[in-house]
Structure formats: structure tokens, C-alpha cells
Amino acid sequence: MLQGKRGLIVGLANADSIAWGISKAAKEAGAELGFTYLNAAIEKRMRPLAESLGAAFIAPCNVNNDESLDLLFQEIKDKWGHLDFVVHSVAFAKKEDLMGRFLDTSRDGFLTAMETSAYSLTALAKRAQPLMDKGGSILALTYFGSEKVIPNYNVMGVAKAALEASVRYLAADLGSENIRVNAISSGAIKTLSARGIHGFTDMLHITQERAALKRCVSAEEVGKSSLFLLSDCASAVTGEVLHVDCGYSIMGM
Ligand code: IMJ
């Protein structure tokens, strides 16, 4: 499905990452992949994974830093001269903002979550556009906490709502270039991002009980669904948020 396509993966941290499920599926579907990492600690875990998929490059990138992004895209331009898809699988909020009341979110905590989890998509899309000269596909990861209140998700829910709205505005702006922008709203998965979240294991149990399919989704399944949105199979799909959540979000009671 992705034969001959070149894609950038932002947000691979370890073998539990949703970005890993997507990367494995994309590689198996014939894509050539490049990866970024934030710092040495993350690089240590992700490098062997990226190398096992024959990564074309593994580059440092802080999505909150314009110079770092410019350097990354210069490297992609020099190496490939062209880009077919981008996967955005990054989010960050301060730990203290993922507990207690949303009401208590500080200005700094709000801006941190918004910058890393929402604005970073626009920052990536802006730089990817000139390299997507024959069209392309941009995919972001989101979560149901953007639509309904999930305990402790708090400022991340607000940031994911901004991310999903960004998907629609970017899709409108880039449509004339045949660049599609979509998101997958994944069901809860135990990744590094879920580690240390108070009551997360209980939330997984509740998810399993209530989801239409009576189970949780895996990163591999998010990977399979991402092939659709990244490939020409979804050539008429843009600005969409696809729920890959075992039907959790369709249930009212
Ligand atoms: C996160 C918090 C509260 C409830 C949650 C989550 N549920 C799920 C998540 C139910 C599924 C994971 N998720 C969807 C996220 O987007 C997580 C983002 C995140 C996680 C951390 C943990 C460590 C940290 N900052 C973080 N920033 C964002 O310091």
C-alpha cells in the first residue's frame, strides 16, 4: 500500500509506542522511513527499533524549536528531496496538569501542552508542504478526551481538541496541493505516555468492558488503520478524525 513512498515518523520512543505500530505496518507496506528523537534517553531506546526497519535517517528534533525543525527538513530535502507522508505521534503536558482539576491548570502548563501537542502539527505541516510536491498525507494521533471529559486527561483534552481542529484547518489549506491531513483517535493503549497516569490500569479495564468489541485496541491495529489514511486508498479522505478504539466512543450507555 505504501510501495515507493517516503515517510517521516515523529514520536517513536520505544517498542510500546503507537508510532512503532505505525512504523512496522508502514515498513511492511513498502514505505521507506525516517525517524526523529527528542533527546539521548529516547534515542537510546528508539535507535535499535528504527535501524531494524532500515531507517533512511535518524535525526534529533525538538518540535518546539523552529531551528531544530528547519534543520530536520533541510536534512530530508538533501537526503530525499521529496516527502510522501508525516506521522505526528507526540504529546506533552506537565505531570501536575494530568491530575486533579482542569480548573487548576497554570498558564504555563496550558501553553506547554498546547505547544507540544497541538502547534507542533502545524509547525511540521508548514515545513513538509514544500517537499510534498506530488501530494502527500499527514497523520496525527489524538484521543477521545478531546470530545468528552476523561478523568485526569484535563489540559491534554483541550490540546487534543485544538489538534483535531488544526487537522481540519490544515486540510483546508493544503487540499489544493493534494496534501491530506487526518487524525486517528486511538483507544487507550499502555504506552510511555500512559505510564504513571493515576488509575490508568483501571481505565483500561473500564475501556474493555464498555467498548463495542469488548477489548482494547493495540498499537499494531492503529498501524493497520494508518495504512489506509497514509495510502492512496484514502485519496478522497481529508480533515477526518478516524476512531480506532474498538467502538468505545460510539457507546452512550
Ligand atoms: C493521560 C492522562 C490521563 C488519562 C489518560 C491519558 N488516558 C489515556 C492517556 C485515559 C489513554 C494517554 N494519552 C491518550 C495521552 O495523550 C497522554 C499524554 C501525555 C502523557 C504524559 C505522561 C508523562 C508526562 N506528561 C505527559 N504528557 C502527555 O509527564
CSV table of C-alpha atoms and ligand atoms in Angstrom, one decimal, residues 18 90-99 113 117 141-145 150-154 156-157 160 186-200 203-204 207, ligand 1:
chain,number,residue,atom,x,y,z
A,18,ILE,CA,1.9,3.8,18.8
A,90,VAL,CA,3.9,13.4,20.1
A,91,ALA,CA,2.2,15.0,23.1
A,92,PHE,CA,3.4,16.5,26.3
A,93,ALA,CA,1.7,18.1,29.3
A,94,LYS,CA,3.2,18.7,32.8
A,95,LYS,CA,2.6,15.8,35.1
A,96,GLU,CA,0.9,18.1,37.6
A,97,ASP,CA,-1.7,19.0,34.9
A,98,LEU,CA,-2.7,15.4,34.3
A,99,MET,CA,-4.2,15.0,37.8
A,113,ALA,CA,0.5,21.3,26.4
A,117,SER,CA,0.7,18.6,21.5
A,141,LEU,CA,-2.7,10.8,16.8
A,142,THR,CA,-5.5,12.0,19.1
A,143,TYR,CA,-7.7,10.7,21.9
A,144,PHE,CA,-11.3,10.7,22.9
A,145,GLY,CA,-10.5,13.0,25.8
A,150,ILE,CA,-11.9,11.8,30.8
A,151,PRO,CA,-10.7,11.8,34.4
A,152,ASN,CA,-7.2,13.4,34.7
A,153,TYR,CA,-6.8,14.0,30.9
A,154,ASN,CA,-7.5,17.6,31.6
A,156,MET,CA,-4.4,17.2,27.2
A,157,GLY,CA,-8.1,17.0,26.3
A,160,LYS,CA,-6.2,17.4,21.5
A,186,SER,CA,-6.8,5.7,19.2
A,187,GLY,CA,-8.4,3.9,22.1
A,188,ALA,CA,-6.4,3.8,25.3
A,189,ILE,CA,-3.1,1.9,25.0
A,190,LYS,CA,-0.4,1.4,27.7
A,191,THR,CA,2.5,3.4,26.2
A,192,LEU,CA,5.2,5.5,27.8
A,193,SER,CA,2.7,8.4,27.7
A,194,ALA,CA,0.3,6.4,29.9
A,195,ARG,CA,3.0,5.4,32.4
A,196,GLY,CA,2.5,6.9,35.8
A,197,ILE,CA,-1.0,8.2,35.0
A,198,HIS,CA,-3.0,7.7,38.1
A,199,GLY,CA,-5.6,4.9,37.7
A,200,PHE,CA,-4.6,4.1,34.1
A,203,MET,CA,-9.2,2.9,32.9
A,204,LEU,CA,-8.1,0.1,30.6
A,207,THR,CA,-12.5,0.5,28.3
B,1,IMJ,C1,-3.3,10.5,30.0
B,1,IMJ,C2,-3.7,11.2,31.2
B,1,IMJ,C3,-4.9,10.8,31.8
B,1,IMJ,C4,-5.7,9.9,31.2
B,1,IMJ,C5,-5.3,9.2,30.1
B,1,IMJ,C6,-4.1,9.5,29.5
B,1,IMJ,N1,-5.9,8.2,29.3
B,1,IMJ,C7,-5.1,7.9,28.3
B,1,IMJ,C8,-3.9,8.7,28.3
B,1,IMJ,C9,-7.2,7.6,29.7
B,1,IMJ,C10,-5.4,6.9,27.2
B,1,IMJ,C11,-2.8,8.7,27.4
B,1,IMJ,N2,-3.0,9.7,26.3
B,1,IMJ,C12,-4.0,9.5,25.4
B,1,IMJ,C13,-2.2,10.8,26.2
B,1,IMJ,O1,-2.4,11.6,25.2
B,1,IMJ,C14,-1.1,11.1,27.1
B,1,IMJ,C15,-0.4,12.3,27.0
B,1,IMJ,C16,0.7,12.6,28.0
B,1,IMJ,C17,1.2,11.8,28.9
B,1,IMJ,C18,2.2,12.3,29.8
B,1,IMJ,C19,2.7,11.4,30.9
B,1,IMJ,C20,4.0,11.9,31.4
B,1,IMJ,C21,4.2,13.4,31.4
B,1,IMJ,N3,3.5,14.2,30.5
B,1,IMJ,C22,2.6,13.6,29.7
B,1,IMJ,N4,2.0,14.4,28.7
B,1,IMJ,C23,1.1,13.9,27.9
B,1,IMJ,O2,5.0,14.0,32.2
